[in-house]
Coordinates of C-alpha atoms in Angstrom, one line a residue:
X787 CA 101.3 70.9 81.5
X788 CA 98.9 73.7 82.5
X789 CA 100.2 75.9 79.7
X790 CA 98.4 73.6 77.1
X791 CA 95.2 73.9 79.2
X792 CA 95.3 77.7 78.9
X793 CA 95.7 77.3 75.2
X794 CA 92.5 75.4 74.9
X795 CA 90.6 77.7 77.2
X796 CA 91.9 81.0 76.0
X797 CA 93.2 80.9 72.5
X798 CA 91.4 83.6 70.5
X799 CA 89.2 84.6 73.4
X800 CA 91.3 87.3 75.1
X801 CA 88.9 90.2 74.7
X802 CA 89.5 93.9 75.4
X803 CA 86.6 96.2 76.1
X804 CA 86.3 99.5 74.2
X805 CA 86.8 101.4 77.4
X806 CA 83.2 102.5 77.9
X807 CA 82.9 100.4 81.0
X808 CA 81.0 102.7 83.2
X809 CA 81.1 106.3 84.1
X810 CA 83.4 108.3 86.4
X811 CA 81.1 108.8 89.4
X812 CA 83.6 111.2 90.9
X813 CA 84.6 111.3 94.6
X814 CA 82.3 112.1 97.4
X815 CA 82.3 115.8 98.4
X816 CA 84.8 117.0 101.0
X817 CA 88.4 116.6 101.6
X818 CA 89.6 113.3 103.0
X819 CA 91.6 113.5 106.2
X820 CA 94.9 111.5 106.4
X821 CA 94.3 107.9 107.4
X822 CA 90.6 108.7 107.7
X823 CA 89.1 107.8 104.3
X824 CA 86.8 110.1 102.4
X825 CA 85.0 112.7 104.4
X826 CA 81.3 111.9 104.7
X827 CA 78.2 114.1 104.9
X828 CA 77.2 115.3 108.3
X829 CA 75.9 112.4 110.5
X830 CA 77.1 109.6 108.3
X831 CA 79.9 107.1 108.8
X832 CA 83.2 107.2 107.0
X833 CA 83.2 104.9 104.0
X834 CA 85.5 102.0 104.1
X835 CA 88.7 102.6 102.1
X836 CA 91.9 100.7 101.5
X837 CA 95.4 101.8 100.4
X838 CA 96.7 99.0 98.2
X839 CA 99.8 100.6 96.7
X840 CA 101.6 104.0 96.6
X841 CA 104.2 105.8 94.5
X842 CA 106.0 109.2 94.6
X843 CA 104.4 111.7 92.2
X844 CA 104.9 115.4 91.7
X845 CA 106.8 115.7 95.0
X846 CA 103.9 114.0 96.8
X847 CA 102.4 110.6 97.1
X848 CA 99.8 108.8 95.0
X849 CA 97.9 106.1 96.9
X850 CA 95.6 103.7 95.0
X851 CA 93.1 101.2 96.3
X852 CA 89.4 101.1 96.7
X853 CA 86.5 103.1 98.3
X854 CA 83.0 102.4 99.4
X855 CA 82.0 106.1 99.0
X856 CA 79.4 105.1 96.4
X857 CA 78.6 101.6 97.7
X858 CA 74.8 101.9 97.3
X859 CA 75.0 102.8 93.7
X860 CA 78.2 101.4 92.1
X861 CA 79.6 99.0 94.7
X862 CA 83.2 99.2 95.6
X863 CA 85.1 101.6 93.3
X864 CA 88.7 102.1 92.2
X865 CA 90.4 104.9 94.1
X866 CA 93.4 107.1 93.2
X867 CA 94.3 109.9 95.7
X868 CA 97.3 112.2 96.0
X869 CA 98.8 113.4 99.3
X870 CA 101.4 116.0 100.1
X871 CA 104.5 114.8 102.0
X872 CA 102.9 116.1 105.2
X873 CA 99.9 113.7 104.8
X874 CA 97.4 116.3 103.6
X875 CA 95.2 115.6 100.6
X876 CA 96.4 117.5 97.5
X877 CA 93.2 119.1 96.4
X878 CA 94.7 120.2 93.1
X879 CA 94.6 116.5 92.0
X880 CA 91.5 115.0 90.4
X881 CA 88.4 116.3 92.2
X882 CA 89.3 117.6 95.6
X883 CA 92.3 115.3 95.7
X884 CA 90.7 112.0 94.6
X885 CA 89.7 110.1 91.5
X886 CA 86.9 107.5 91.9
X887 CA 86.2 105.2 89.0
X888 CA 83.5 102.6 88.4
X889 CA 83.9 99.8 85.8
X890 CA 80.3 98.5 85.4
X891 CA 79.7 94.8 85.5
X892 CA 76.3 93.1 85.0
X893 CA 73.5 95.0 86.8
X894 CA 72.5 91.9 88.7
X895 CA 74.4 88.7 89.6
X896 CA 72.9 85.7 87.9
X897 CA 72.8 83.7 91.1
X898 CA 72.0 86.2 93.8
X899 CA 69.9 88.6 91.8
X900 CA 71.7 91.5 93.5
X901 CA 74.3 93.9 92.2
X902 CA 77.7 92.4 92.8
X903 CA 80.3 94.7 91.4
X904 CA 83.7 95.6 92.9
X905 CA 86.7 97.5 91.3
X906 CA 90.1 98.0 92.9
X907 CA 93.5 99.2 92.0
X908 CA 96.3 97.0 93.3
X909 CA 99.4 98.7 91.9
X910 CA 100.5 102.0 90.5
X911 CA 103.4 103.5 88.5
X912 CA 104.4 107.0 87.4
X913 CA 105.7 107.6 83.8
X914 CA 108.5 110.0 82.8
X915 CA 106.0 112.8 81.9
X916 CA 104.3 112.5 85.3
X917 CA 101.3 110.5 84.0
X918 CA 100.0 107.8 86.3
X919 CA 99.1 104.2 85.5
X920 CA 96.9 102.5 88.0
X921 CA 95.9 98.8 87.6
X922 CA 94.0 96.1 89.3
X923 CA 90.7 94.3 88.7
X924 CA 87.1 94.8 87.9
X925 CA 84.7 92.2 89.2
X926 CA 81.4 91.7 87.3
X927 CA 78.3 90.3 88.9
X928 CA 78.7 86.6 89.5
X929 CA 79.1 84.4 92.6
X930 CA 82.0 82.7 90.7
X931 CA 84.0 85.9 91.3
X932 CA 85.2 86.5 87.8
X933 CA 87.7 89.3 87.7
X934 CA 89.1 91.2 84.6
X935 CA 92.4 93.1 84.4
X936 CA 91.9 96.9 84.3
X937 CA 94.3 99.7 83.6
X938 CA 93.7 103.5 84.1
X939 CA 95.8 106.3 82.8
X940 CA 95.7 109.7 84.4
X941 CA 97.5 112.9 83.6
X942 CA 99.7 114.5 86.3
X943 CA 96.6 116.5 87.4
X944 CA 94.5 113.4 88.0
X945 CA 92.3 113.8 84.9
X946 CA 91.7 110.8 82.7
X947 CA 94.0 110.7 79.7
X948 CA 91.7 110.1 76.8
X949 CA 94.6 109.4 74.4
X950 CA 94.7 106.0 76.2
X951 CA 92.1 103.7 74.8
X952 CA 90.0 106.8 73.9
X953 CA 88.6 106.9 77.5
X954 CA 91.6 106.8 79.8
X955 CA 90.9 103.2 80.8
X956 CA 90.8 99.7 79.5
X957 CA 89.3 96.4 80.7
X958 CA 90.8 93.0 79.6
X959 CA 88.6 89.9 79.8
X960 CA 89.9 86.4 79.7
X961 CA 87.7 83.7 78.2
X962 CA 84.5 83.9 76.1
X963 CA 82.6 87.2 76.1
X964 CA 80.4 87.5 79.2
X965 CA 81.8 84.2 80.6
X966 CA 82.9 84.2 84.2
X967 CA 85.5 81.4 84.0
X968 CA 88.6 83.2 85.2
X969 CA 89.8 85.3 88.1
X970 CA 92.8 87.7 87.7
X971 CA 94.3 90.9 88.9
X972 CA 97.3 93.1 88.1
X973 CA 99.9 93.3 90.8
X974 CA 102.8 95.0 89.1
X975 CA 103.4 97.6 86.3
X976 CA 106.7 98.1 84.4
X977 CA 106.9 101.1 82.1
X978 CA 109.3 101.0 79.1
X979 CA 111.2 103.9 77.6
X980 CA 109.2 103.9 74.4
X981 CA 105.9 104.4 76.1
X982 CA 104.8 100.7 76.1
X983 CA 104.4 99.0 79.4
X984 CA 104.0 95.5 81.0
X985 CA 101.4 94.6 83.6
X986 CA 101.8 91.4 85.6
X987 CA 99.7 89.6 88.0
X988 CA 97.9 86.2 88.2
X989 CA 95.2 84.3 86.4
X990 CA 93.3 81.3 87.7
X991 CA 90.1 79.4 87.0
X992 CA 87.2 80.8 89.1
X993 CA 86.6 77.5 90.8
X994 CA 90.2 76.9 92.0
X995 CA 93.2 78.3 93.9
X996 CA 95.8 77.3 91.2
X997 CA 97.3 80.6 90.2
X998 CA 99.5 81.2 87.1
X999 CA 101.8 84.0 86.1
X1000 CA 100.1 86.4 83.7
X1001 CA 102.1 89.0 81.8
X1002 CA 100.5 91.5 79.3
X1003 CA 102.2 94.1 77.2
X1004 CA 100.4 97.2 76.1
X1005 CA 101.2 99.9 73.6
X1006 CA 101.4 103.5 74.8
X1007 CA 97.8 104.1 73.5
X1008 CA 96.3 101.4 75.6
X1009 CA 96.0 98.8 72.9
X1010 CA 97.5 95.3 73.3
X1011 CA 100.9 94.9 71.8
X1012 CA 100.2 91.8 69.6
X1013 CA 103.8 91.5 68.6
X1014 CA 104.3 90.1 72.1
X1015 CA 103.5 86.4 71.5
X1016 CA 103.9 83.1 73.3
X1017 CA 102.9 79.6 72.3
X1018 CA 99.7 78.7 74.0
X1019 CA 98.8 82.2 75.1
X1020 CA 96.7 84.9 73.4
X1021 CA 98.6 87.5 71.4
X1022 CA 99.8 90.3 73.7
X1023 CA 100.3 88.0 76.7
X1024 CA 102.5 85.3 78.3
X1025 CA 100.6 83.0 80.7
X1026 CA 102.9 80.6 82.5
X1027 CA 102.4 77.9 85.1
X1028 CA 102.9 74.4 86.2
X1029 CA 105.8 75.5 88.5
X1030 CA 103.9 75.7 91.8
X1031 CA 100.3 76.0 93.0
X1032 CA 100.4 79.8 93.3
X1033 CA 102.4 82.1 91.1
X1034 CA 101.8 85.8 90.8
X1035 CA 103.8 88.6 89.3
X1036 CA 104.6 90.6 92.4
X1037 CA 107.4 92.5 90.8
X1038 CA 109.3 93.0 87.5
X1039 CA 112.9 93.9 86.7
X1040 CA 114.0 95.0 83.2
X1041 CA 117.3 93.4 82.0
X1042 CA 118.0 95.0 78.6
X1043 CA 115.1 94.0 76.5
X1044 CA 114.1 91.1 78.7
X1045 CA 111.9 91.2 81.8
X1046 CA 112.3 89.1 85.0
X1047 CA 109.1 88.5 86.9
X1048 CA 108.7 86.8 90.2
X1049 CA 106.4 86.0 93.1
X1050 CA 104.3 83.3 94.7
X1051 CA 105.2 79.8 96.0
X1052 CA 108.9 78.9 96.4
X1053 CA 110.1 82.4 95.4
X1054 CA 109.7 81.5 91.7
X1055 CA 111.1 83.8 89.1
X1056 CA 111.3 83.5 85.3
X1057 CA 112.7 85.7 82.5
X1058 CA 110.7 86.6 79.3
X1059 CA 112.2 87.8 76.1
X1060 CA 110.9 90.9 74.3
X1061 CA 109.2 88.7 71.7
X1062 CA 107.2 86.8 74.4
X1063 CA 109.1 83.5 74.9
X1064 CA 110.5 82.2 78.2
X1065 CA 114.3 82.4 78.5
X1066 CA 115.3 78.8 79.3
X1067 CA 118.9 79.9 80.1
X1068 CA 117.6 81.6 83.3
X1069 CA 117.9 79.8 86.6
X1070 CA 117.5 76.0 86.1
X1071 CA 115.6 75.1 83.0
X1072 CA 114.1 78.5 82.8
X1073 CA 113.1 79.1 86.4
X1074 CA 114.7 80.2 89.7
X1075 CA 113.2 78.7 92.9
X1076 CA 113.9 78.6 96.6
X1077 CA 111.9 75.8 98.3
X1078 CA 109.6 76.9 101.0
X1079 CA 107.5 80.0 101.5
X1080 CA 106.0 82.6 99.2
X1081 CA 107.6 85.6 97.6
X1082 CA 105.4 88.8 97.8
X1083 CA 107.7 91.3 96.1
X1084 CA 110.8 91.6 93.9
X1085 CA 113.3 94.4 93.2
X1086 CA 116.7 94.7 91.4
X1087 CA 119.8 94.8 93.6
X1088 CA 122.7 97.3 93.0
X1089 CA 125.0 94.5 91.8
X1090 CA 122.6 93.6 89.0
X1091 CA 121.1 90.7 90.9
X1092 CA 117.5 90.2 92.1
X1093 CA 116.0 90.3 95.6
X1094 CA 112.7 88.7 96.6
X1095 CA 111.0 89.1 100.0
X1096 CA 108.1 87.2 101.5
X1097 CA 107.3 84.8 104.2
X1098 CA 107.6 81.2 105.2
X1099 CA 105.0 79.8 107.5
X1100 CA 105.0 77.1 110.2
X1101 CA 108.7 77.6 111.0
X1102 CA 109.6 76.1 114.5
X1103 CA 111.2 78.8 116.6
X1104 CA 111.7 78.1 120.3
X1105 CA 109.4 75.1 120.1
X1106 CA 106.5 77.0 118.5
X1107 CA 105.4 77.5 114.9
X1108 CA 105.7 81.0 113.4
X1109 CA 105.7 82.8 110.1
X1110 CA 109.1 84.3 109.4
X1111 CA 110.4 86.9 107.0
X1112 CA 112.3 85.3 104.2
X1113 CA 114.6 87.0 101.7
X1114 CA 116.1 85.3 98.6
X1115 CA 118.8 86.7 96.4
X1116 CA 119.4 85.5 92.9
X1117 CA 122.1 86.5 90.5
X1118 CA 121.1 88.3 87.3
X1119 CA 120.9 84.9 85.6
X1120 CA 118.7 83.4 88.3
X1121 CA 121.2 81.4 90.3
X1122 CA 121.3 81.6 94.1
X1123 CA 123.6 84.4 95.2
X1124 CA 125.7 82.7 97.8
X1125 CA 127.2 86.0 99.0
X1126 CA 123.9 86.9 100.5
X1127 CA 123.5 83.7 102.6
X1128 CA 123.4 79.9 102.3
X1129 CA 121.6 79.1 99.0
X1130 CA 121.1 82.9 98.7
X1131 CA 118.5 82.9 101.6
X1132 CA 118.2 84.9 104.8
X1133 CA 115.3 84.2 107.3
X1134 CA 114.7 86.4 110.4
X1135 CA 113.9 84.4 113.6
X1136 CA 115.1 86.8 116.3
X1137 CA 114.3 88.9 118.2
X1138 CA 110.8 87.9 119.0
X1139 CA 109.3 91.0 117.4
X1140 CA 110.2 89.8 113.9
X1141 CA 108.0 86.6 114.2
X1142 CA 104.5 86.0 112.9
X1143 CA 104.9 87.7 109.5
X1144 CA 101.9 86.9 107.4
X1145 CA 102.4 89.3 104.4
X1146 CA 105.1 91.4 102.9
X1147 CA 103.9 94.2 100.7
X1148 CA 106.9 96.5 100.3
X1149 CA 110.5 96.2 99.4
X1150 CA 113.0 99.0 98.7
X1151 CA 116.8 99.2 98.6
X1152 CA 118.2 102.6 99.8
X1153 CA 121.0 104.3 98.0
X1154 CA 123.4 103.1 100.7
X1155 CA 122.4 99.5 100.1
X1156 CA 120.2 99.0 103.2
X1157 CA 117.0 97.1 102.7
X1158 CA 113.5 98.3 103.7
X1159 CA 110.7 95.7 104.1
X1160 CA 107.1 96.5 104.9
X1161 CA 105.1 93.7 106.4
X1162 CA 101.9 92.7 108.2
X1163 CA 103.2 91.1 111.4
X1164 CA 100.2 89.4 112.8
X1165 CA 97.8 92.4 112.2
X1166 CA 100.4 95.1 112.9
X1167 CA 102.1 97.2 110.2
X1168 CA 105.9 96.9 110.7
X1169 CA 108.8 98.5 108.7
X1170 CA 112.0 96.5 108.9
X1171 CA 115.4 97.9 107.9
X1172 CA 118.2 95.4 107.2
X1173 CA 121.9 95.8 106.3
X1174 CA 122.8 94.9 102.7
X1175 CA 123.8 91.4 103.9
X1176 CA 120.3 90.8 105.4
X1177 CA 121.1 91.4 109.1
X1178 CA 118.7 93.7 111.0
X1179 CA 119.9 97.3 111.2
X1180 CA 119.4 97.8 114.9
X1181 CA 120.1 101.6 114.6
X1182 CA 116.7 101.9 112.9
X1183 CA 113.6 102.2 115.2
X1184 CA 113.6 99.6 117.9
X1185 CA 115.7 96.5 117.1
X1186 CA 115.6 97.4 113.4
X1187 CA 111.8 97.9 113.3
X1188 CA 109.3 100.8 113.2
X1189 CA 105.8 100.2 114.4
X1190 CA 102.8 102.7 114.6
X1191 CA 100.5 102.8 117.6
X1192 CA 96.8 102.7 117.0
X1193 CA 97.1 100.8 113.8
X1194 CA 95.8 97.3 113.0
X1195 CA 95.6 95.3 109.8
X1196 CA 93.4 92.5 108.8
X1197 CA 94.8 88.9 109.2
X1198 CA 94.1 87.2 105.9
X1199 CA 92.1 84.0 105.8
X1200 CA 94.8 82.4 103.6
X1201 CA 98.5 83.5 103.4
X1202 CA 98.8 84.6 99.9
X1203 CA 100.8 87.3 98.1
X1204 CA 98.8 90.5 98.2
X1205 CA 99.2 93.9 96.6
X1206 CA 101.8 96.5 96.4
X1207 CA 104.2 98.2 96.5
X1208 CA 102.8 99.7 99.7
X1209 CA 106.2 101.3 100.5
X1210 CA 107.8 104.4 98.9
X1211 CA 110.8 106.6 99.7
X1212 CA 110.5 110.4 99.4
X1213 CA 113.6 112.3 100.4
X1214 CA 114.7 111.1 103.8
X1215 CA 111.2 109.7 104.7
X1216 CA 109.7 106.2 104.1
X1217 CA 105.9 106.1 103.6
X1218 CA 103.6 103.1 103.9
X1219 CA 100.0 102.5 103.1
X1220 CA 97.4 99.9 103.9
X1221 CA 93.9 99.5 105.4
X1222 CA 93.6 100.5 109.1
X1223 CA 90.9 98.7 111.1
X1224 CA 92.2 99.8 114.6
X1225 CA 89.6 100.5 117.2
X1226 CA 90.3 101.4 120.9
X1227 CA 87.6 98.9 121.8
X1228 CA 87.7 95.1 121.9
X1229 CA 86.6 94.6 118.3
X1230 CA 88.3 96.1 115.2
X1231 CA 86.6 98.8 113.2
X1232 CA 84.2 97.4 110.7
X1233 CA 85.1 100.1 108.1
X1234 CA 88.7 100.1 107.2
X1235 CA 90.3 103.5 106.8
X1236 CA 93.1 104.3 104.4
X1237 CA 96.4 104.1 106.3
X1238 CA 99.2 106.5 105.3
X1239 CA 102.2 106.6 107.7
X1240 CA 105.8 107.7 107.5
X1241 CA 109.1 107.5 109.4
X1242 CA 112.5 109.1 109.0
X1243 CA 115.3 107.1 107.5

């Protein structure tokens, strides 16, 4: 079992930096225009930026991701930016609307001899007091691509909250100090009522693609909650695998004191108790699965059940192979919800516009029970709306879909669960974020621009 392997590699070696992991370089000067990235100095190109997740905050929208505004000095930096509902940058937040943070890695990579240092936020959550948690990874200087978990806490005004780990940020390293054996990132945050919070994502050896669920619990002050324990995992964490080749915590749902986490191959979901053990009464022998495809996001359903959305590739439709949108509904206890569809599954194969889904990065259920799904449909951002039973809601957009002209997304080299949530609802509007590489010419733009679009509901 891989769980025992993790015990050998990691026991006693989960290290947490003191927070002094590099300075706040601040954003570049100027106000970033919507969907345009950070405004450059005169005569310079716009720096590449990506929106990786967004959330409603203070009546506006907080987008997190990455920016190359300081590429020559600090590499790719973690970005947090707040927008008004009209898409303008909220200049009262951070410094002229943005917070740019650098987590320093080694000055030079041991193999290339060059600085190799990237930081990125892949998910975000807003706490009851308006504080913001942004999380993702910091990469430190090796061709093996080691990545550490990072969490940043900001006040509602975008300033670092120094009551959190003394600096407003923390960095969590897996393995021996200075080793580069593991790759990981945070994909989901779940705040708790008492101020503690979970972060979930994946962890894998640097030399492989075999990804395991990784769940960490923090105290409100940014320290690891060492009361959260699991056999074979370091205190403060639950590392679980051996179910599929690629598991990643793409979403979490709280059930009393227990937490359900899910994502990755075969729409896997597990339930973890508040003490840190896996609940073996959930699903079948402790896991819920739906064969085929990969879940990219998870939310709670109004009936107490669970809904996962993702894609299944190489599905034959009309004699050709396509990627299709797949939704899986489980009951609260991880059994297939047969009221949603056969084996709890719905797959969209018609009309033609629903085909060629390569990533799903947003899932929301409206107050009326209708389902919103944001997806990359072969390099185009598409927002689907479905009825509560999984049928397309053809009253929405065109054939149940909204698309935006002059937008283009990157087609991933491998179909893997990515970041999110990239979809938020504010009033009667749905907002989405991503990285726009659209160009009116033949070739896409080399520098991605932060995409922020909206549509009425």
